[in-house]
Structure formats: structure tokens, C-alpha cells
Short mmCIF file of C-alpha atoms in Angstrom, two decimals:
data_model
loop_
_atom_site.label_atom_id
_atom_site.label_comp_id
_atom_site.label_asym_id
_atom_site.label_seq_id
_atom_site.Cartn_x
_atom_site.Cartn_y
_atom_site.Cartn_z
CA MET A 1 102.88 22.45 -65.55
CA THR A 2 98.95 24.08 -65.23
CA THR A 3 96.77 21.54 -66.30
CA VAL A 4 93.70 24.00 -67.19
CA HIS A 5 90.56 22.23 -67.14
CA PRO A 6 87.15 22.77 -68.72
CA ARG A 7 84.64 25.19 -66.87
CA ARG A 8 82.35 22.43 -65.61
CA PRO A 9 78.84 23.34 -66.91
CA VAL A 10 76.96 25.15 -63.57
CA ARG A 11 74.05 23.54 -61.92
CA ARG A 12 72.14 26.04 -61.26
CA TYR A 13 70.27 24.42 -58.99
CA GLY A 14 69.37 20.73 -57.98
CA PRO A 15 65.26 19.64 -57.12
CA GLN A 16 65.32 20.72 -53.74
CA GLU A 17 65.80 24.20 -54.47
CA ASP A 18 63.22 24.61 -57.46
CA PRO A 19 61.34 27.83 -56.69
CA ALA A 20 58.76 26.02 -58.14
CA VAL A 21 58.96 23.18 -55.24
CA ALA A 22 59.92 26.29 -53.38
CA GLU A 23 56.09 27.13 -54.13
CA THR A 24 54.60 24.30 -54.06
CA GLU A 25 55.65 23.70 -50.44
CA ALA A 26 54.11 27.14 -49.22
CA ILE A 27 51.39 25.85 -50.58
CA VAL A 28 51.02 23.13 -48.57
CA GLN A 29 52.76 24.93 -45.18
CA ALA A 30 49.35 27.13 -45.49
CA LEU A 31 47.37 23.96 -46.44
CA SER A 32 49.08 22.19 -43.58
CA ARG A 33 48.99 25.05 -40.88
CA ARG A 34 44.99 26.14 -42.07
CA GLU A 35 46.39 29.13 -43.16
CA PRO A 36 44.07 31.18 -45.37
CA VAL A 37 45.50 30.28 -48.99
CA GLU A 38 44.75 31.54 -52.31
CA LEU A 39 43.07 28.36 -54.30
CA THR A 40 43.99 29.07 -57.42
CA ASP A 41 43.00 26.23 -59.45
CA ASP A 42 40.31 23.60 -58.61
CA ALA A 43 43.16 21.13 -56.79
CA LEU A 44 43.56 22.70 -54.20
CA ARG A 45 39.73 23.73 -54.55
CA LEU A 46 39.09 20.17 -53.55
CA LEU A 47 42.20 19.91 -50.66
CA ALA A 48 40.33 22.70 -49.34
CA ALA A 49 37.05 21.50 -49.47
CA LEU A 50 38.32 18.16 -48.73
CA ILE A 51 40.29 19.84 -45.23
CA ASP A 52 37.31 21.94 -44.49
CA ASP A 53 34.97 18.45 -44.52
CA VAL A 54 37.09 16.37 -42.33
CA ASP A 55 38.16 19.19 -40.42
CA GLN A 56 34.20 20.32 -39.64
CA ARG A 57 32.21 19.07 -35.78
CA CYS A 58 29.62 16.81 -35.95
CA SER A 59 27.29 15.46 -33.80
CA SER A 60 28.82 14.34 -29.99
CA VAL A 61 27.75 10.19 -30.94
CA SER A 62 30.45 8.97 -28.26
CA ILE A 63 30.71 5.20 -30.06
CA THR A 64 32.69 4.22 -27.44
CA PRO A 65 31.33 1.75 -25.05
CA SER A 66 31.62 3.62 -21.72
CA ALA A 67 33.52 2.23 -18.75
CA MET B 1 32.81 27.00 -30.99
CA THR B 2 32.37 24.72 -27.82
CA THR B 3 33.97 21.60 -27.76
CA ARG B 4 31.62 18.05 -26.14
CA ARG B 5 34.33 15.31 -24.70
CA ILE B 6 33.50 12.42 -22.26
CA SER B 7 37.02 10.64 -21.12
CA VAL B 8 36.27 7.05 -19.52
CA GLY B 9 39.40 6.85 -16.83
CA ILE B 10 43.35 8.92 -19.11
CA MET B 11 41.68 8.23 -22.62
CA PRO B 12 39.90 11.20 -24.54
CA ILE B 13 37.45 9.69 -26.37
CA VAL B 14 37.50 10.33 -30.39
CA THR B 15 34.11 11.87 -30.40
CA GLU B 16 33.01 13.46 -34.70
CA GLY B 17 33.64 17.44 -32.19
CA CYS B 18 37.12 16.66 -30.76
CA VAL B 19 38.05 17.74 -34.76
CA ALA B 20 36.76 21.15 -33.45
CA ASP B 21 40.46 21.19 -32.61
CA ALA B 22 42.53 20.21 -34.62
CA LYS B 23 43.19 23.74 -36.01
CA THR B 24 44.68 23.99 -32.62
CA GLY B 25 46.70 20.67 -33.03
CA VAL B 26 48.07 21.34 -36.99
CA ARG B 27 49.17 24.65 -35.24
CA LEU B 28 50.83 22.38 -32.41
CA ALA B 29 52.16 20.21 -35.62
CA THR B 30 53.91 22.52 -37.43
CA ARG B 31 54.64 25.49 -36.20
CA SER B 32 57.34 27.33 -37.27
CA ASP B 33 59.24 26.62 -34.35
CA GLY B 34 59.17 22.78 -35.22
CA ALA B 35 62.57 21.73 -33.54
CA ALA B 36 61.30 23.02 -30.08
CA HIS B 37 57.35 21.92 -30.89
CA GLY B 38 59.40 18.81 -31.52
CA ASP B 39 61.49 18.82 -27.93
CA ASP B 40 58.64 19.62 -26.54
CA LEU B 41 57.12 16.64 -27.93
CA LYS B 42 59.89 14.24 -26.84
CA ASP B 43 60.08 15.04 -23.89
CA LEU B 44 55.92 14.50 -23.09
CA THR B 45 56.61 11.18 -25.27
CA SER B 46 59.36 10.41 -22.87
CA LEU B 47 57.23 11.33 -19.21
CA ALA B 48 54.23 9.16 -20.65
CA VAL B 49 56.54 6.31 -21.44
CA GLN B 50 57.99 6.50 -17.76
CA GLY B 51 53.22 6.32 -17.39
CA ASP B 52 53.11 9.89 -16.20
CA ARG B 53 48.45 10.63 -16.66
CA THR B 54 49.17 14.14 -17.15
CA ALA B 55 52.02 13.44 -19.77
CA ILE B 56 49.46 10.95 -21.91
CA GLU B 57 46.58 12.92 -21.87
CA SER B 58 48.81 15.68 -23.08
CA LEU B 59 50.46 14.08 -25.66
CA LEU B 60 46.67 12.03 -26.69
CA GLY B 61 45.21 14.97 -26.47
CA GLN B 62 48.36 16.95 -29.49
CA LEU B 63 48.15 12.96 -31.40
CA ARG B 64 44.13 13.02 -31.40
CA PRO B 65 42.70 15.55 -34.07
CA MET B 66 45.78 14.72 -36.90
CA VAL B 67 45.03 11.18 -36.75
CA VAL B 68 41.24 11.91 -36.36
CA ARG B 69 41.82 13.98 -39.34
CA TYR B 70 44.44 11.59 -41.29
CA CYS B 71 41.62 8.26 -40.49
CA ARG B 72 38.80 11.00 -41.39
CA ALA B 73 40.70 11.95 -45.29
CA ARG B 74 41.57 7.81 -46.07
CA LEU B 75 38.19 6.22 -45.32
CA GLY B 76 35.69 9.52 -46.05
CA ARG B 77 31.94 9.28 -44.66
CA VAL B 78 30.03 6.16 -44.71
CA SER B 79 26.09 7.31 -45.12
CA GLY B 80 26.69 11.14 -44.90
CA GLN B 81 29.23 10.64 -41.64
CA TYR B 82 32.04 9.54 -40.39
CA HIS B 83 31.14 6.99 -37.56
CA ILE B 84 33.27 3.84 -39.03
CA ALA B 85 36.22 7.27 -39.56
CA ASP B 86 36.34 7.98 -36.14
CA ASP B 87 35.92 5.22 -35.00
CA VAL B 88 38.91 3.81 -36.17
CA ALA B 89 41.21 6.61 -34.93
CA GLN B 90 39.81 5.67 -31.81
CA GLU B 91 41.17 2.27 -32.51
CA VAL B 92 44.70 3.87 -33.15
CA CYS B 93 45.24 5.96 -30.04
CA ILE B 94 43.99 2.86 -27.99
CA ALA B 95 47.20 1.03 -29.56
CA VAL B 96 49.11 4.18 -29.78
CA LEU B 97 47.94 4.00 -25.60
CA SER B 98 48.37 0.19 -25.05
CA ALA B 99 52.24 0.30 -26.91
CA LEU B 100 53.32 3.17 -24.78
CA PRO B 101 54.89 1.78 -21.93
CA ARG B 102 56.62 -0.42 -24.54
CA TYR B 103 57.99 1.86 -27.10
CA ARG B 104 61.69 2.71 -27.23
CA ASP B 105 62.81 6.44 -29.01
CA MET B 106 65.07 5.50 -31.71
CA GLY B 107 65.30 9.45 -33.34
CA ARG B 108 61.75 9.34 -35.27
CA PRO B 109 58.79 11.93 -33.39
CA PHE B 110 56.52 10.53 -31.80
CA ALA B 111 54.37 11.29 -34.99
CA SER B 112 55.49 8.36 -37.56
CA PHE B 113 54.49 5.51 -34.62
CA VAL B 114 51.43 6.77 -34.60
CA PHE B 115 50.94 7.27 -37.98
CA GLY B 116 53.01 4.13 -38.83
CA ILE B 117 50.03 2.44 -36.55
CA ALA B 118 47.50 4.69 -37.99
CA SER B 119 48.44 3.08 -41.97
CA HIS B 120 47.60 0.23 -40.65
CA LYS B 121 44.74 -0.69 -39.29
CA VAL B 122 43.02 2.44 -41.91
CA ALA B 123 44.41 -1.19 -44.34
CA ASP B 124 42.38 -3.24 -41.55
CA ALA B 125 39.18 -1.58 -42.36
CA LEU B 126 39.69 -0.12 -45.54
CA ARG B 127 39.76 -4.56 -46.66
CA SER B 128 36.46 -5.61 -43.75
CA SER B 129 34.85 -2.32 -44.50
CA VAL B 130 32.30 -3.16 -43.01
CA ARG B 131 30.30 -0.42 -43.81
CA SER B 132 26.72 -1.66 -41.68
CA ALA B 133 24.40 -0.40 -38.79
CA VAL B 134 25.84 3.03 -38.45
CA PRO B 135 24.31 5.02 -34.95
CA THR B 136 22.25 6.59 -35.67
CA GLN B 137 22.80 10.87 -33.77
CA ASP B 138 20.90 11.92 -31.17
CA LEU B 139 19.07 14.89 -32.03
CA PRO B 140 19.98 18.52 -31.59
CA ASP B 141 19.08 19.73 -28.39
CA GLY B 142 19.04 23.41 -29.88
CA PRO B 143 19.62 25.58 -33.26
CA ASP B 144 22.45 24.08 -35.24
CA GLU B 145 25.14 26.77 -36.42
CA GLY B 146 26.24 24.66 -38.95
CA PRO B 147 26.49 24.82 -42.08
CA GLY B 148 23.01 25.21 -44.31
CA PRO B 149 22.06 22.52 -46.72
CA GLU B 150 22.50 23.31 -49.91
CA GLU B 151 26.45 24.35 -48.28
CA THR B 152 27.01 20.66 -46.33
CA VAL B 153 26.32 18.98 -50.05
CA VAL B 154 28.03 20.97 -52.29
CA ARG B 155 31.81 20.77 -49.28
CA TYR B 156 30.08 16.89 -49.11
CA ILE B 157 30.57 16.15 -53.33
CA GLU B 158 33.80 18.59 -53.74
CA ALA B 159 35.65 15.86 -50.73
CA GLU B 160 34.18 13.43 -52.32
CA HIS B 161 36.25 14.35 -56.12
CA ALA B 162 39.37 14.84 -53.99
CA ARG B 163 39.45 12.08 -52.83
CA ARG B 164 38.29 9.90 -56.26
CA LEU B 165 41.47 12.42 -57.61
CA LEU B 166 43.40 11.42 -54.36
CA SER B 167 42.96 7.13 -54.54
CA ARG B 168 43.61 7.91 -58.68
CA LEU B 169 47.10 8.71 -57.97
CA PRO B 170 50.52 6.37 -56.33
CA ASP B 171 50.52 5.28 -52.93
CA ASN B 172 52.81 7.04 -51.57
CA GLN B 173 51.86 10.50 -53.30
CA ARG B 174 48.42 9.89 -52.24
CA GLU B 175 49.35 9.28 -48.30
CA LEU B 176 51.86 11.97 -48.81
CA LEU B 177 49.51 14.65 -49.25
CA MET B 178 47.13 12.75 -46.82
CA LEU B 179 49.76 13.17 -43.97
CA ARG B 180 50.66 16.34 -45.64
CA VAL B 181 47.85 18.39 -45.85
CA VAL B 182 44.93 16.52 -44.63
CA SER B 183 47.06 15.51 -41.31
CA GLY B 184 49.04 18.41 -41.02
CA LEU B 185 52.39 16.94 -40.30
CA SER B 186 55.33 18.71 -40.77
CA ALA B 187 57.88 16.97 -44.44
CA GLU B 188 60.49 15.86 -41.16
CA GLU B 189 57.39 13.55 -39.50
CA THR B 190 55.66 13.04 -42.85
CA GLY B 191 59.59 11.54 -43.54
CA ASN B 192 59.90 9.62 -41.39
CA VAL B 193 56.24 8.20 -41.27
CA LEU B 194 56.98 6.89 -45.24
CA GLY B 195 61.11 6.18 -44.64
CA MET B 196 61.83 10.01 -47.10
CA SER B 197 64.32 12.69 -45.86
CA PRO B 198 62.27 16.56 -46.09
CA GLY B 199 63.58 17.22 -49.02
CA ALA B 200 62.33 14.19 -50.69
CA VAL B 201 58.94 14.86 -49.07
CA ARG B 202 59.17 18.27 -51.03
CA VAL B 203 60.11 17.07 -54.73
CA ALA B 204 57.69 14.53 -54.19
CA GLN B 205 54.50 16.57 -52.59
CA HIS B 206 55.46 19.36 -56.00
CA ARG B 207 55.06 15.61 -58.62
CA ALA B 208 52.03 14.48 -56.27
CA LEU B 209 50.02 18.40 -56.93
CA ALA B 210 51.78 18.49 -60.16
CA ARG B 211 49.66 15.07 -61.31
CA LEU B 212 46.57 16.11 -59.33
CA ARG B 213 46.61 19.35 -61.17
CA ALA B 214 46.87 17.54 -64.09
CA MET B 215 44.35 15.16 -63.55
CA ALA B 216 41.60 18.03 -62.97
CA GLU B 217 42.65 20.11 -65.84
CA LEU B 218 41.58 17.45 -67.19
CA GLU B 219 38.28 16.22 -66.30
CA SER B 220 37.24 20.53 -66.17
CA ILE B 221 37.84 19.86 -70.31
CA ALA B 222 36.24 16.35 -70.06
#
């Protein structure tokens, strides 16, 4: 006799396959590579400003004593 | 953009100008052929450990811009300058150089070893917080082609705002965004520094960004 198991509910995706996670990964990847990103909200705009700030070239004063 | 670098022996000096190469560094660290690049870096590390001077110089040349950005993002400016952060970045590079002969490949990306050191150096700097005697810049001998004063101030204010919001995130989320977004590490490299899988990094960065967005939105309403 064959036992028929009730069908398990199908889990659509785990957190790693969540489309929102993938979308964030695409944004983070672009910011990380310094590629153009559409700054759609304040958080992204501020992160982009921070990146811009730490990447900027300033003076070339060396603080390391020369040999 | 030109970059001025002064070298003492084999150790590239971290000057503020060295970040001019930052964009190249990021691409090297996170380009899509990450696996191939990982192998390149692995080969380079292997040669550097054996004392190959060219490999050591090349390895530090690739890692240094990311370290500088990480230190700048974590430590911020003092008196409008990044001297302290750049000094700490220099210490990180020296520590990496000193530890190189004893480095053993345990299967983790070399970047995770470097950022492990960087994280400790930044924590030490934050603890000591000796923030005085800021060296002054040389007088420029040509026109300044950088952003004007207004743009500089706006950028400074927004960057400080970003740091303030990031400082309110839980430590692991803040560190993750600093490494992944600001320093330009891949999900795999970030995961190795923080002891997470690349998948967990992607989920955690999604949560961190969502939290950052919520905080920024709350502030804009208030």
C-alpha cells in the first residue's frame, strides 16, 4: 500500500535568494566598485558622500619619517 | 589625476595622495573575475612571503588603497584632515610587512589577514584617541584643481552625517558596510574577515542597509 504524504508547503526562497537581497547586493557591488549608482534615498546618498570623501586626494604631506 | 608617492626602500609610504589610486584598487579587489583575481593575489602573496621584493611591493600596492579608505572611514578627519587615519593605515601596512615572513596560507584570502590587522589598529587608535599636533600641509605651488570650498564643506558634512549614522548601527553591521562598501572588499573577503559565509554577508548587508535607510528617513522627518 502506498502512503500518500501530504504535500509539503513549498518554500519559495531562503533569505539569500530573496530578490530584495539580490537588489541590495547589486547596489552594494556598484558602490564598492565606484560605479554609478542611482541614489534613490538618503542612506545611499550619504554612503556615496562618505565614499567620495575617503577616496579624495588631498595634499601629499608624508607623516612617515624618511630613512 | 597625478599621484605623488615617496618610497623609502620597499615600503610604499601612505600619503594622503595615495588614494588617488583607490578606484583602481577597488576594481582589482572586486571585479567580476574575482576568482581569477583571488588566484593572482594568492600567487602574489606566496611570492611575497618568500621575500620577493617586487611581489611585496605589488601586493601592498593593491591592498594599501583599501586600507587607507577603511581607516579614513572608521577614524574620520581631525581638524579637517585625514592625517591620523593615514598614519594608522601606514601602521597597518608596516605591520603586514613585518608579519609577512610568518604568514601561512590557511585557505583564507590575504585581504582578511590584512583587515584583521587593520581592525585592531583602528580600535587601538580609537582607544588612545591622541588627537593633537596635526601637521600642516605644504603650501601648494600651483592652482588647486580640487573641489571648491562650498563643495568641500557639503561633502564633509554629508560624510560626517554618514559616519554618525553608521556609528549607531550594531558593530558587526557597521564593520560589514565599511569593509564591503567603503573599502571595496568582495562578499567573500568580507565574510572571511568577519567569519561569515558570502551568502550571510549579502543577507546581513541587506539588513544593515535597511536599518541605515530607516534611520536616515527618521532623521529627515524629525
